[in-house]
């Protein structure tokens, strides 16, 4: 860190257990704030302050920059923990913390420009490569595009924007371009069914020059290969394949959201009797079955995501790059885990009956959030099952960033 850096806490000595306990301790406050955050369509200032205070956004940041530099499984564990309190908070935390991980892959000069000034800097992203158009320019690239679903962009200082680089009609490169907020426009178009406080607005950039050191080649994100920041950040966690594992943390948000539904449903059932027959709900077998069915799905989804992270770390520690079939399987598993979590929420919401439609009943927000986040392309079982199935049937993968 250079001398111009503003004072910021270091979490380099924090243990995994202590950090995760701090995240879980926020759950009651996040649940209390969730309705107000949804109305404001942004992470509340007190919530953002809490996340900074416990270092929840820096669990994958290099220790030399004051981060915790935990193994990749932290991406799942911390996102799930926070989503138990508020799915939108978990989602934004997941995006912000994985971008610290990504910045560690960039050239040292880019890391200095961001973390050297502020180790707690917030970084958003627009990850759909076709939405950005890049062309080579002396010393870097010229970038234009319109990226939607840029989560937490309304509170972020920087943005990582994906683009396809062409020479004429020929695709010659894929880049993740790091831009300061002064270099792009934010369009406030986030008026949606669920996940309302993620602030996932649209970003527009017009002919912005991006120096080479702030334009990370997407092929360096495939895992097990050299990347510009490797000399300063040699930890194997930074060799996990981004293309296969980029969304596992936000998949964990679906699991944490479902876990919240289960906890709130159990609490409600213990206290309720039926309106017409005055039976204790906990004694009704169909209610017991639904609780069991939802719990099984949530546990299975959680274990699937955590196992994938552990497998990805094993590849990274061995200095290996997983083949395309393995990466497609990891993406398939993520989509299935998200589906299981959504099914759990649906089971529990249906059990709530008429109570489940009131704005004052937290389960209705959890239900909306589950279906809003379930629309993410990474969670499409049609797309991810098909891609893996094609590979198993001898088809050819055409994605150069995989």
Coordinates of N, CA, C and O in Angstrom, one line a residue, residues 7 249 256:
X7 N -6.4 6.1 5.8 CA -6.4 5.1 6.8 C -7.6 4.1 6.6 O -8.7 4.5 6.4
X249 N -21.2 -17.5 -5.4 CA -21.6 -16.7 -4.2 C -23.0 -16.2 -4.3 O -23.7 -16.2 -3.3
X256 N -29.2 -18.8 1.1 CA -29.5 -18.0 2.4 C -30.9 -17.5 2.4 O -31.5 -17.4 3.5

